[in-house]
């Protein structure tokens, strides 16, 4: 076995594919989810350990930490994937919206990294923390200001934790753009979204799977961001 990886937000989409793929690669995955879905049974059948946790509920985060510390004296890594892509609301929603974005994208990743520092350092091979950020962390976003700001904070934590945990733990970000559309996305939206990058396409989940594996298999890369964005910065 290649060691135990904690992945947050495995209930659907990229996190769900990451959990199944890395479990099949020989890691023992511990995955967090918030909403129970039939699709989770396929992960359970593969041997993925699932722990329900809503990051807005402090007692559930504390219970998650205690559970993982008991299950995994050593951690090969943590992949912070859980995320809420909320648009900005009205001014009277501003503070609660920013708090919600900071909670899921910054506060809980910060808490989990500190809570599992000992387990990561105890790994018998170099361990990894991977923060899944977003291209907009460097560019900003007109309609997702709070979301982008929180992803920028997550990206900054990559720099800090990389310095704190080297050389036994590597810490990197993956900054995607347009990996996977959402079911509600209209064709008009899809045309506009694809056109925002040079590659003019929806990347697909495989781009994220291979990006995570690239970082996990590196013995040297740390404190960096892997941009998986189709050349958006050049359009
Ligand atoms: N999809 C894309 O094109 C892009 C994705 N990204 C980033 O990649 C990562 C994966 O993206 P994607 O698969 O689309 O993500 P999703 O929007 O599908 O969210 C992933 C999971 O996060 C969980 N989550 C959200 N809020 C909370 C919370 N408060 N507590 C616990 N869990 C929570 C959800 O849990 P549940 O469903 O169980 O409620 C959800 O399944 C994210 O970090 C995203 O920001 C960045 C750029 C582009
Ligand atoms: N948590 C999520 N974050 C993001 C999503 C998503 O579905 N969930 N989607 C995007 C978009 O793909 C955007 O990059 C282009 O429309 C960004 N972040």
PDB file of C-alpha atoms and ligand atoms in Angstrom:
ATOM      1  CA  UNK A   1       0.000   0.000   0.000  1.00  0.00           C
ATOM      2  CA  UNK A   2       1.287   3.450  -0.874  1.00  0.00           C
ATOM      3  CA  UNK A   3       0.085   5.058   2.343  1.00  0.00           C
ATOM      4  CA  UNK A   4      -3.034   6.884   3.455  1.00  0.00           C
ATOM      5  CA  UNK A   5      -4.291  10.006   1.669  1.00  0.00           C
ATOM      6  CA  UNK A   6      -7.010  12.261   3.067  1.00  0.00           C
ATOM      7  CA  UNK A   7      -9.080  13.871   0.286  1.00  0.00           C
ATOM      8  CA  UNK A   8     -11.783  16.397   1.114  1.00  0.00           C
ATOM      9  CA  UNK A   9     -14.998  16.705  -0.917  1.00  0.00           C
ATOM     10  CA  UNK A  10     -15.148  13.268  -2.578  1.00  0.00           C
ATOM     11  CA  UNK A  11     -18.960  13.231  -2.933  1.00  0.00           C
ATOM     12  CA  UNK A  12     -18.976  14.218  -6.604  1.00  0.00           C
ATOM     13  CA  UNK A  13     -17.079  15.413  -9.641  1.00  0.00           C
ATOM     14  CA  UNK A  14     -13.291  15.913  -9.357  1.00  0.00           C
ATOM     15  CA  UNK A  15     -13.011  14.711  -5.745  1.00  0.00           C
ATOM     16  CA  UNK A  16     -15.037  11.573  -6.480  1.00  0.00           C
ATOM     17  CA  UNK A  17     -12.819  10.706  -9.440  1.00  0.00           C
ATOM     18  CA  UNK A  18      -9.651  11.487  -7.471  1.00  0.00           C
ATOM     19  CA  UNK A  19     -10.674   9.166  -4.623  1.00  0.00           C
ATOM     20  CA  UNK A  20     -11.530   6.241  -6.907  1.00  0.00           C
ATOM     21  CA  UNK A  21      -8.445   6.703  -9.086  1.00  0.00           C
ATOM     22  CA  UNK A  22      -5.948   6.974  -6.233  1.00  0.00           C
ATOM     23  CA  UNK A  23      -7.530   4.079  -4.320  1.00  0.00           C
ATOM     24  CA  UNK A  24      -7.066   1.981  -7.471  1.00  0.00           C
ATOM     25  CA  UNK A  25      -3.446   3.166  -7.627  1.00  0.00           C
ATOM     26  CA  UNK A  26      -2.772   1.550  -4.251  1.00  0.00           C
ATOM     27  CA  UNK A  27      -3.322   4.389  -1.772  1.00  0.00           C
ATOM     28  CA  UNK A  28      -5.711   4.012   1.129  1.00  0.00           C
ATOM     29  CA  UNK A  29      -8.094   6.911   0.691  1.00  0.00           C
ATOM     30  CA  UNK A  30      -9.983   8.575   3.509  1.00  0.00           C
ATOM     31  CA  UNK A  31     -12.560  10.837   1.866  1.00  0.00           C
ATOM     32  CA  UNK A  32     -14.819  13.482   3.395  1.00  0.00           C
ATOM     33  CA  UNK A  33     -18.264  14.211   2.051  1.00  0.00           C
ATOM     34  CA  UNK A  34     -21.141  16.452   3.131  1.00  0.00           C
ATOM     35  CA  UNK A  35     -24.104  15.145   1.121  1.00  0.00           C
ATOM     36  CA  UNK A  36     -24.886  11.413   0.993  1.00  0.00           C
ATOM     37  CA  UNK A  37     -25.206  10.226  -2.632  1.00  0.00           C
ATOM     38  CA  UNK A  38     -25.645   6.780  -4.217  1.00  0.00           C
ATOM     39  CA  UNK A  39     -22.334   7.326  -6.025  1.00  0.00           C
ATOM     40  CA  UNK A  40     -20.509   7.119  -2.672  1.00  0.00           C
ATOM     41  CA  UNK A  41     -21.286   3.399  -2.465  1.00  0.00           C
ATOM     42  CA  UNK A  42     -18.950   2.753  -5.425  1.00  0.00           C
ATOM     43  CA  UNK A  43     -16.109   4.364  -3.479  1.00  0.00           C
ATOM     44  CA  UNK A  44     -16.982   2.301  -0.397  1.00  0.00           C
ATOM     45  CA  UNK A  45     -17.010  -0.872  -2.509  1.00  0.00           C
ATOM     46  CA  UNK A  46     -13.486   0.055  -3.662  1.00  0.00           C
ATOM     47  CA  UNK A  47     -12.351   0.294  -0.023  1.00  0.00           C
ATOM     48  CA  UNK A  48     -12.413   4.071   0.358  1.00  0.00           C
ATOM     49  CA  UNK A  49     -13.078   5.118   3.965  1.00  0.00           C
ATOM     50  CA  UNK A  50     -15.777   7.811   3.975  1.00  0.00           C
ATOM     51  CA  UNK A  51     -16.307  10.314   6.767  1.00  0.00           C
ATOM     52  CA  UNK A  52     -19.187  12.763   6.669  1.00  0.00           C
ATOM     53  CA  UNK A  53     -18.168  16.288   7.587  1.00  0.00           C
ATOM     54  CA  UNK A  54     -19.753  19.691   6.957  1.00  0.00           C
ATOM     55  CA  UNK A  55     -16.904  22.203   7.237  1.00  0.00           C
ATOM     56  CA  UNK A  56     -19.371  24.808   8.537  1.00  0.00           C
ATOM     57  CA  UNK A  57     -19.918  22.706  11.674  1.00  0.00           C
ATOM     58  CA  UNK A  58     -16.891  23.026  14.005  1.00  0.00           C
ATOM     59  CA  UNK A  59     -17.836  19.934  16.026  1.00  0.00           C
ATOM     60  CA  UNK A  60     -17.907  17.843  12.836  1.00  0.00           C
ATOM     61  CA  UNK A  61     -14.441  19.096  11.860  1.00  0.00           C
ATOM     62  CA  UNK A  62     -13.154  18.252  15.348  1.00  0.00           C
ATOM     63  CA  UNK A  63     -14.688  14.770  15.063  1.00  0.00           C
ATOM     64  CA  UNK A  64     -13.103  14.312  11.615  1.00  0.00           C
ATOM     65  CA  UNK A  65      -9.678  15.197  13.039  1.00  0.00           C
ATOM     66  CA  UNK A  66     -10.049  12.754  15.959  1.00  0.00           C
ATOM     67  CA  UNK A  67     -11.293   9.986  13.639  1.00  0.00           C
ATOM     68  CA  UNK A  68      -8.429  10.379  11.129  1.00  0.00           C
ATOM     69  CA  UNK A  69      -5.809  10.666  13.894  1.00  0.00           C
ATOM     70  CA  UNK A  70      -7.087   7.382  15.302  1.00  0.00           C
ATOM     71  CA  UNK A  71      -7.253   5.639  11.917  1.00  0.00           C
ATOM     72  CA  UNK A  72      -3.967   6.946  10.458  1.00  0.00           C
ATOM     73  CA  UNK A  73      -0.898   7.376  12.690  1.00  0.00           C
ATOM     74  CA  UNK A  74       0.935   8.210   9.455  1.00  0.00           C
ATOM     75  CA  UNK A  75      -0.463  10.248   6.556  1.00  0.00           C
ATOM     76  CA  UNK A  76       1.059  10.118   3.050  1.00  0.00           C
ATOM     77  CA  UNK A  77      -0.827  13.296   2.187  1.00  0.00           C
ATOM     78  CA  UNK A  78      -3.827  15.605   2.237  1.00  0.00           C
ATOM     79  CA  UNK A  79      -5.621  16.871  -0.883  1.00  0.00           C
ATOM     80  CA  UNK A  80      -7.789  19.906  -0.105  1.00  0.00           C
ATOM     81  CA  UNK A  81     -10.424  19.648  -2.839  1.00  0.00           C
ATOM     82  CA  UNK A  82     -13.680  20.577  -1.035  1.00  0.00           C
ATOM     83  CA  UNK A  83     -15.058  23.853  -2.304  1.00  0.00           C
ATOM     84  CA  UNK A  84     -18.171  25.953  -2.745  1.00  0.00           C
ATOM     85  CA  UNK A  85     -18.242  28.088  -5.902  1.00  0.00           C
ATOM     86  CA  UNK A  86     -20.589  30.778  -4.659  1.00  0.00           C
ATOM     87  CA  UNK A  87     -21.181  33.996  -6.616  1.00  0.00           C
ATOM     88  CA  UNK A  88     -21.130  37.331  -4.775  1.00  0.00           C
ATOM     89  CA  UNK A  89     -24.462  38.364  -3.282  1.00  0.00           C
ATOM     90  CA  UNK A  90     -25.803  41.740  -2.185  1.00  0.00           C
ATOM     91  CA  UNK A  91     -23.946  44.069   0.184  1.00  0.00           C
ATOM     92  CA  UNK A  92     -25.964  42.874   3.182  1.00  0.00           C
ATOM     93  CA  UNK A  93     -24.793  39.312   2.402  1.00  0.00           C
ATOM     94  CA  UNK A  94     -21.162  40.353   1.958  1.00  0.00           C
ATOM     95  CA  UNK A  95     -19.758  39.394   5.349  1.00  0.00           C
ATOM     96  CA  UNK A  96     -21.543  36.036   5.569  1.00  0.00           C
ATOM     97  CA  UNK A  97     -20.561  35.191   1.993  1.00  0.00           C
ATOM     98  CA  UNK A  98     -16.891  35.991   2.591  1.00  0.00           C
ATOM     99  CA  UNK A  99     -16.933  34.017   5.850  1.00  0.00           C
ATOM    100  CA  UNK A 100     -18.441  31.014   4.054  1.00  0.00           C
ATOM    101  CA  UNK A 101     -15.744  31.120   1.373  1.00  0.00           C
ATOM    102  CA  UNK A 102     -12.934  31.562   3.885  1.00  0.00           C
ATOM    103  CA  UNK A 103     -14.299  28.745   6.075  1.00  0.00           C
ATOM    104  CA  UNK A 104     -14.283  26.031   3.406  1.00  0.00           C
ATOM    105  CA  UNK A 105     -11.247  27.208   1.408  1.00  0.00           C
ATOM    106  CA  UNK A 106      -8.945  28.580   4.144  1.00  0.00           C
ATOM    107  CA  UNK A 107      -9.940  27.970   7.786  1.00  0.00           C
ATOM    108  CA  UNK A 108     -10.526  24.220   7.517  1.00  0.00           C
ATOM    109  CA  UNK A 109      -7.503  23.494   5.309  1.00  0.00           C
ATOM    110  CA  UNK A 110      -5.397  25.544   7.779  1.00  0.00           C
ATOM    111  CA  UNK A 111      -6.851  23.619  10.753  1.00  0.00           C
ATOM    112  CA  UNK A 112      -6.411  20.204   9.102  1.00  0.00           C
ATOM    113  CA  UNK A 113      -2.805  20.925   8.033  1.00  0.00           C
ATOM    114  CA  UNK A 114      -1.887  21.872  11.624  1.00  0.00           C
ATOM    115  CA  UNK A 115      -3.909  19.024  13.164  1.00  0.00           C
ATOM    116  CA  UNK A 116      -2.220  16.395  10.963  1.00  0.00           C
ATOM    117  CA  UNK A 117       1.314  17.877  10.958  1.00  0.00           C
ATOM    118  CA  UNK A 118       2.610  15.060  13.201  1.00  0.00           C
ATOM    119  CA  UNK A 119       1.031  12.335  11.036  1.00  0.00           C
ATOM    120  CA  UNK A 120       2.425  13.879   7.839  1.00  0.00           C
ATOM    121  CA  UNK A 121       5.927  14.180   9.315  1.00  0.00           C
ATOM    122  CA  UNK A 122       5.684  10.534  10.452  1.00  0.00           C
ATOM    123  CA  UNK A 123       5.164   9.307   6.860  1.00  0.00           C
ATOM    124  CA  UNK A 124       7.846   6.783   5.867  1.00  0.00           C
ATOM    125  CA  UNK A 125       8.140   8.542   2.491  1.00  0.00           C
ATOM    126  CA  UNK A 126       8.027  12.261   1.674  1.00  0.00           C
ATOM    127  CA  UNK A 127       4.429  13.405   2.277  1.00  0.00           C
ATOM    128  CA  UNK A 128       2.333  15.894   0.292  1.00  0.00           C
ATOM    129  CA  UNK A 129      -0.218  18.580   0.925  1.00  0.00           C
ATOM    130  CA  UNK A 130      -2.026  19.678  -2.240  1.00  0.00           C
ATOM    131  CA  UNK A 131      -4.265  22.752  -2.155  1.00  0.00           C
ATOM    132  CA  UNK A 132      -6.693  22.833  -5.077  1.00  0.00           C
ATOM    133  CA  UNK A 133      -6.985  26.558  -5.767  1.00  0.00           C
ATOM    134  CA  UNK A 134      -8.190  28.198  -9.010  1.00  0.00           C
ATOM    135  CA  UNK A 135      -6.782  30.297 -11.860  1.00  0.00           C
ATOM    136  CA  UNK A 136      -8.802  33.232 -10.476  1.00  0.00           C
ATOM    137  CA  UNK A 137      -6.560  33.292  -7.396  1.00  0.00           C
ATOM    138  CA  UNK A 138      -4.044  35.168  -9.565  1.00  0.00           C
ATOM    139  CA  UNK A 139      -6.486  37.002 -11.838  1.00  0.00           C
ATOM    140  CA  UNK A 140      -9.523  37.815  -9.669  1.00  0.00           C
ATOM    141  CA  UNK A 141     -13.130  37.423 -10.690  1.00  0.00           C
ATOM    142  CA  UNK A 142     -15.826  40.046 -11.292  1.00  0.00           C
ATOM    143  CA  UNK A 143     -18.667  37.858 -10.060  1.00  0.00           C
ATOM    144  CA  UNK A 144     -16.910  35.562  -7.542  1.00  0.00           C
ATOM    145  CA  UNK A 145     -14.853  38.112  -5.553  1.00  0.00           C
ATOM    146  CA  UNK A 146     -15.168  36.345  -2.180  1.00  0.00           C
ATOM    147  CA  UNK A 147     -14.496  32.956  -3.770  1.00  0.00           C
ATOM    148  CA  UNK A 148     -11.390  34.229  -5.604  1.00  0.00           C
ATOM    149  CA  UNK A 149     -10.063  36.001  -2.504  1.00  0.00           C
ATOM    150  CA  UNK A 150     -10.385  32.795  -0.474  1.00  0.00           C
ATOM    151  CA  UNK A 151      -8.599  30.781  -3.148  1.00  0.00           C
ATOM    152  CA  UNK A 152      -5.818  33.398  -3.147  1.00  0.00           C
ATOM    153  CA  UNK A 153      -5.487  32.949   0.612  1.00  0.00           C
ATOM    154  CA  UNK A 154      -5.312  29.173   0.107  1.00  0.00           C
ATOM    155  CA  UNK A 155      -2.568  29.721  -2.479  1.00  0.00           C
ATOM    156  CA  UNK A 156      -0.631  31.858   0.000  1.00  0.00           C
ATOM    157  CA  UNK A 157      -0.852  29.097   2.611  1.00  0.00           C
ATOM    158  CA  UNK A 158       0.994  26.861   0.145  1.00  0.00           C
ATOM    159  CA  UNK A 159       4.018  29.167   0.505  1.00  0.00           C
ATOM    160  CA  UNK A 160       3.848  29.203   4.303  1.00  0.00           C
ATOM    161  CA  UNK A 161       3.279  25.485   4.861  1.00  0.00           C
ATOM    162  CA  UNK A 162       5.968  24.602   2.298  1.00  0.00           C
ATOM    163  CA  UNK A 163       8.506  26.530   4.425  1.00  0.00           C
ATOM    164  CA  UNK A 164       7.157  25.142   7.697  1.00  0.00           C
ATOM    165  CA  UNK A 165       7.132  21.449   6.701  1.00  0.00           C
ATOM    166  CA  UNK A 166      10.096  21.000   4.348  1.00  0.00           C
ATOM    167  CA  UNK A 167      11.836  18.695   3.662  1.00  0.00           C
ATOM    168  CA  UNK A 168       9.630  15.878   4.939  1.00  0.00           C
ATOM    169  CA  UNK A 169       6.416  17.317   3.519  1.00  0.00           C
ATOM    170  CA  UNK A 170       6.013  18.967   0.089  1.00  0.00           C
ATOM    171  CA  UNK A 171       3.222  21.557  -0.196  1.00  0.00           C
ATOM    172  CA  UNK A 172       1.883  22.658  -3.598  1.00  0.00           C
ATOM    173  CA  UNK A 173      -1.183  24.158  -5.256  1.00  0.00           C
ATOM    174  CA  UNK A 174      -2.970  23.074  -8.379  1.00  0.00           C
ATOM    175  CA  UNK A 175      -4.748  26.054  -9.990  1.00  0.00           C
ATOM    176  CA  UNK A 176      -7.318  24.771 -12.484  1.00  0.00           C
ATOM    177  CA  UNK A 177      -9.644  26.598 -14.855  1.00  0.00           C
ATOM    178  CA  UNK A 178     -12.636  24.985 -16.584  1.00  0.00           C
ATOM    179  CA  UNK A 179     -11.991  21.362 -15.780  1.00  0.00           C
ATOM    180  CA  UNK A 180     -15.626  20.316 -15.653  1.00  0.00           C
ATOM    181  CA  UNK A 181     -18.839  22.169 -16.491  1.00  0.00           C
ATOM    182  CA  UNK A 182     -21.805  21.972 -14.159  1.00  0.00           C
ATOM    183  CA  UNK A 183     -25.093  20.326 -15.185  1.00  0.00           C
ATOM    184  CA  UNK A 184     -26.906  23.661 -15.214  1.00  0.00           C
ATOM    185  CA  UNK A 185     -24.418  25.362 -17.553  1.00  0.00           C
ATOM    186  CA  UNK A 186     -26.116  26.499 -20.775  1.00  0.00           C
ATOM    187  CA  UNK A 187     -24.571  26.052 -24.227  1.00  0.00           C
ATOM    188  CA  UNK A 188     -24.179  29.832 -24.440  1.00  0.00           C
ATOM    189  CA  UNK A 189     -22.230  29.827 -21.168  1.00  0.00           C
ATOM    190  CA  UNK A 190     -20.092  26.900 -22.310  1.00  0.00           C
ATOM    191  CA  UNK A 191     -19.100  28.642 -25.554  1.00  0.00           C
ATOM    192  CA  UNK A 192     -18.046  31.760 -23.621  1.00  0.00           C
ATOM    193  CA  UNK A 193     -16.241  29.787 -20.907  1.00  0.00           C
ATOM    194  CA  UNK A 194     -14.265  27.661 -23.372  1.00  0.00           C
ATOM    195  CA  UNK A 195     -13.221  30.800 -25.293  1.00  0.00           C
ATOM    196  CA  UNK A 196     -11.544  32.218 -22.173  1.00  0.00           C
ATOM    197  CA  UNK A 197      -8.497  29.964 -22.711  1.00  0.00           C
ATOM    198  CA  UNK A 198      -6.121  29.457 -25.642  1.00  0.00           C
ATOM    199  CA  UNK A 199      -7.028  25.763 -25.731  1.00  0.00           C
ATOM    200  CA  UNK A 200     -10.726  26.685 -26.006  1.00  0.00           C
ATOM    201  CA  UNK A 201     -11.956  23.507 -24.289  1.00  0.00           C
ATOM    202  CA  UNK A 202     -13.289  21.932 -21.112  1.00  0.00           C
ATOM    203  CA  UNK A 203     -10.186  20.156 -19.809  1.00  0.00           C
ATOM    204  CA  UNK A 204     -11.800  17.043 -18.328  1.00  0.00           C
ATOM    205  CA  UNK A 205     -11.109  15.270 -15.024  1.00  0.00           C
ATOM    206  CA  UNK A 206      -8.113  13.320 -16.348  1.00  0.00           C
ATOM    207  CA  UNK A 207      -6.097  16.560 -16.358  1.00  0.00           C
ATOM    208  CA  UNK A 208      -6.565  16.792 -12.592  1.00  0.00           C
ATOM    209  CA  UNK A 209      -5.838  13.102 -11.964  1.00  0.00           C
ATOM    210  CA  UNK A 210      -2.524  13.279 -13.807  1.00  0.00           C
ATOM    211  CA  UNK A 211      -1.627  16.645 -12.211  1.00  0.00           C
ATOM    212  CA  UNK A 212      -2.136  15.203  -8.712  1.00  0.00           C
ATOM    213  CA  UNK A 213      -0.120  12.099  -9.595  1.00  0.00           C
ATOM    214  CA  UNK A 214       2.680  14.268 -11.040  1.00  0.00           C
ATOM    215  CA  UNK A 215       2.999  16.130  -7.740  1.00  0.00           C
ATOM    216  CA  UNK A 216       2.697  12.964  -5.610  1.00  0.00           C
ATOM    217  CA  UNK A 217       5.444  11.309  -7.683  1.00  0.00           C
ATOM    218  CA  UNK A 218       7.823  14.278  -7.457  1.00  0.00           C
ATOM    219  CA  UNK A 219      10.511  14.189  -4.764  1.00  0.00           C
ATOM    220  CA  UNK A 220      11.522  17.807  -5.271  1.00  0.00           C
ATOM    221  CA  UNK A 221       8.698  20.194  -6.227  1.00  0.00           C
ATOM    222  CA  UNK A 222       7.392  22.239  -3.311  1.00  0.00           C
ATOM    223  CA  UNK A 223       5.971  25.693  -2.677  1.00  0.00           C
ATOM    224  CA  UNK A 224       4.752  25.930  -6.250  1.00  0.00           C
ATOM    225  CA  UNK A 225       1.511  26.187  -8.195  1.00  0.00           C
ATOM    226  CA  UNK A 226       0.762  23.875 -11.117  1.00  0.00           C
ATOM    227  CA  UNK A 227      -1.466  25.884 -13.472  1.00  0.00           C
ATOM    228  CA  UNK A 228      -3.961  23.634 -15.284  1.00  0.00           C
ATOM    229  CA  UNK A 229      -5.775  26.385 -17.164  1.00  0.00           C
ATOM    230  CA  UNK A 230      -5.403  25.967 -20.948  1.00  0.00           C
ATOM    231  CA  UNK A 231      -3.403  29.176 -21.311  1.00  0.00           C
ATOM    232  CA  UNK A 232      -6.111  31.448 -19.882  1.00  0.00           C
ATOM    233  CA  UNK A 233      -3.446  33.965 -18.814  1.00  0.00           C
ATOM    234  CA  UNK A 234      -2.584  34.660 -22.479  1.00  0.00           C
ATOM    235  CA  UNK A 235      -6.059  35.385 -23.828  1.00  0.00           C
TER     236      UNK A 235
HETATM  237  N1  LIG B   1     -14.801  22.260 -11.870  1.00  0.00           N
HETATM  238  C1  LIG B   1     -13.960  23.147 -12.393  1.00  0.00           C
HETATM  239  O1  LIG B   1     -13.978  23.414 -13.614  1.00  0.00           O
HETATM  240  C2  LIG B   1     -12.981  23.856 -11.514  1.00  0.00           C
HETATM  241  C3  LIG B   1     -12.758  23.411 -10.221  1.00  0.00           C
HETATM  242  N2  LIG B   1     -11.838  24.074  -9.430  1.00  0.00           N
HETATM  243  C4  LIG B   1     -11.572  23.559  -8.080  1.00  0.00           C
HETATM  244  O2  LIG B   1     -11.348  22.154  -8.134  1.00  0.00           O
HETATM  245  C5  LIG B   1     -11.920  21.523  -6.963  1.00  0.00           C
HETATM  246  C6  LIG B   1     -12.932  20.474  -7.395  1.00  0.00           C
HETATM  247  O3  LIG B   1     -13.915  21.111  -8.239  1.00  0.00           O
HETATM  248  P1  LIG B   1     -15.380  20.465  -8.397  1.00  0.00           P
HETATM  249  O4  LIG B   1     -15.255  18.996  -8.461  1.00  0.00           O
HETATM  250  O5  LIG B   1     -16.086  21.214  -9.475  1.00  0.00           O
HETATM  251  O6  LIG B   1     -15.995  20.851  -6.977  1.00  0.00           O
HETATM  252  P2  LIG B   1     -17.538  20.809  -6.480  1.00  0.00           P
HETATM  253  O7  LIG B   1     -18.145  22.156  -6.715  1.00  0.00           O
HETATM  254  O8  LIG B   1     -18.170  19.603  -7.023  1.00  0.00           O
HETATM  255  O9  LIG B   1     -17.301  20.680  -4.886  1.00  0.00           O
HETATM  256  C7  LIG B   1     -16.573  19.602  -4.369  1.00  0.00           C
HETATM  257  C8  LIG B   1     -17.162  19.175  -3.069  1.00  0.00           C
HETATM  258  O10 LIG B   1     -16.939  20.167  -2.068  1.00  0.00           O
HETATM  259  C9  LIG B   1     -17.846  19.850  -1.028  1.00  0.00           C
HETATM  260  N3  LIG B   1     -18.120  20.981  -0.141  1.00  0.00           N
HETATM  261  C10 LIG B   1     -18.543  22.211  -0.482  1.00  0.00           C
HETATM  262  N4  LIG B   1     -18.764  22.951   0.621  1.00  0.00           N
HETATM  263  C11 LIG B   1     -18.485  22.149   1.695  1.00  0.00           C
HETATM  264  C12 LIG B   1     -18.541  22.317   3.102  1.00  0.00           C
HETATM  265  N5  LIG B   1     -18.933  23.467   3.651  1.00  0.00           N
HETATM  266  N6  LIG B   1     -18.195  21.264   3.881  1.00  0.00           N
HETATM  267  C13 LIG B   1     -17.800  20.094   3.337  1.00  0.00           C
HETATM  268  N7  LIG B   1     -17.716  19.867   2.018  1.00  0.00           N
HETATM  269  C14 LIG B   1     -18.075  20.886   1.206  1.00  0.00           C
HETATM  270  C15 LIG B   1     -19.134  19.394  -1.703  1.00  0.00           C
HETATM  271  O11 LIG B   1     -19.688  18.366  -0.887  1.00  0.00           O
HETATM  272  P3  LIG B   1     -21.127  17.664  -1.052  1.00  0.00           P
HETATM  273  O12 LIG B   1     -21.370  17.589  -2.534  1.00  0.00           O
HETATM  274  O13 LIG B   1     -20.902  16.331  -0.411  1.00  0.00           O
HETATM  275  O14 LIG B   1     -22.119  18.550  -0.338  1.00  0.00           O
HETATM  276  C16 LIG B   1     -18.671  18.951  -3.089  1.00  0.00           C
HETATM  277  O15 LIG B   1     -18.939  17.618  -3.393  1.00  0.00           O
HETATM  278  C17 LIG B   1     -12.529  22.661  -6.135  1.00  0.00           C
HETATM  279  O16 LIG B   1     -11.614  23.090  -5.149  1.00  0.00           O
HETATM  280  C18 LIG B   1     -12.751  23.756  -7.159  1.00  0.00           C
HETATM  281  O17 LIG B   1     -12.776  25.063  -6.569  1.00  0.00           O
HETATM  282  C19 LIG B   1     -11.182  25.202  -9.851  1.00  0.00           C
HETATM  283  C20 LIG B   1     -11.401  25.682 -11.121  1.00  0.00           C
HETATM  284  C21 LIG B   1     -12.265  25.000 -12.061  1.00  0.00           C
HETATM  285  N1  LIG B   2     -16.092  24.343  -6.178  1.00  0.00           N
HETATM  286  C1  LIG B   2     -16.092  24.666  -7.477  1.00  0.00           C
HETATM  287  N2  LIG B   2     -15.232  25.592  -7.937  1.00  0.00           N
HETATM  288  C2  LIG B   2     -15.287  25.936  -9.252  1.00  0.00           C
HETATM  289  C3  LIG B   2     -16.187  25.334 -10.128  1.00  0.00           C
HETATM  290  C4  LIG B   2     -17.066  24.347  -9.609  1.00  0.00           C
HETATM  291  O1  LIG B   2     -17.898  23.777 -10.333  1.00  0.00           O
HETATM  292  N3  LIG B   2     -16.984  24.058  -8.294  1.00  0.00           N
HETATM  293  N4  LIG B   2     -16.232  25.667 -11.440  1.00  0.00           N
HETATM  294  C5  LIG B   2     -15.459  26.630 -11.928  1.00  0.00           C
HETATM  295  C6  LIG B   2     -15.641  26.947 -13.402  1.00  0.00           C
HETATM  296  O2  LIG B   2     -15.249  25.875 -14.176  1.00  0.00           O
HETATM  297  C7  LIG B   2     -14.869  28.135 -13.897  1.00  0.00           C
HETATM  298  O3  LIG B   2     -13.512  27.802 -13.815  1.00  0.00           O
HETATM  299  C8  LIG B   2     -15.213  28.410 -15.358  1.00  0.00           C
HETATM  300  O4  LIG B   2     -16.553  28.539 -15.546  1.00  0.00           O
HETATM  301  C9  LIG B   2     -14.512  27.375 -11.078  1.00  0.00           C
HETATM  302  N5  LIG B   2     -14.465  26.880  -9.727  1.00  0.00           N
END
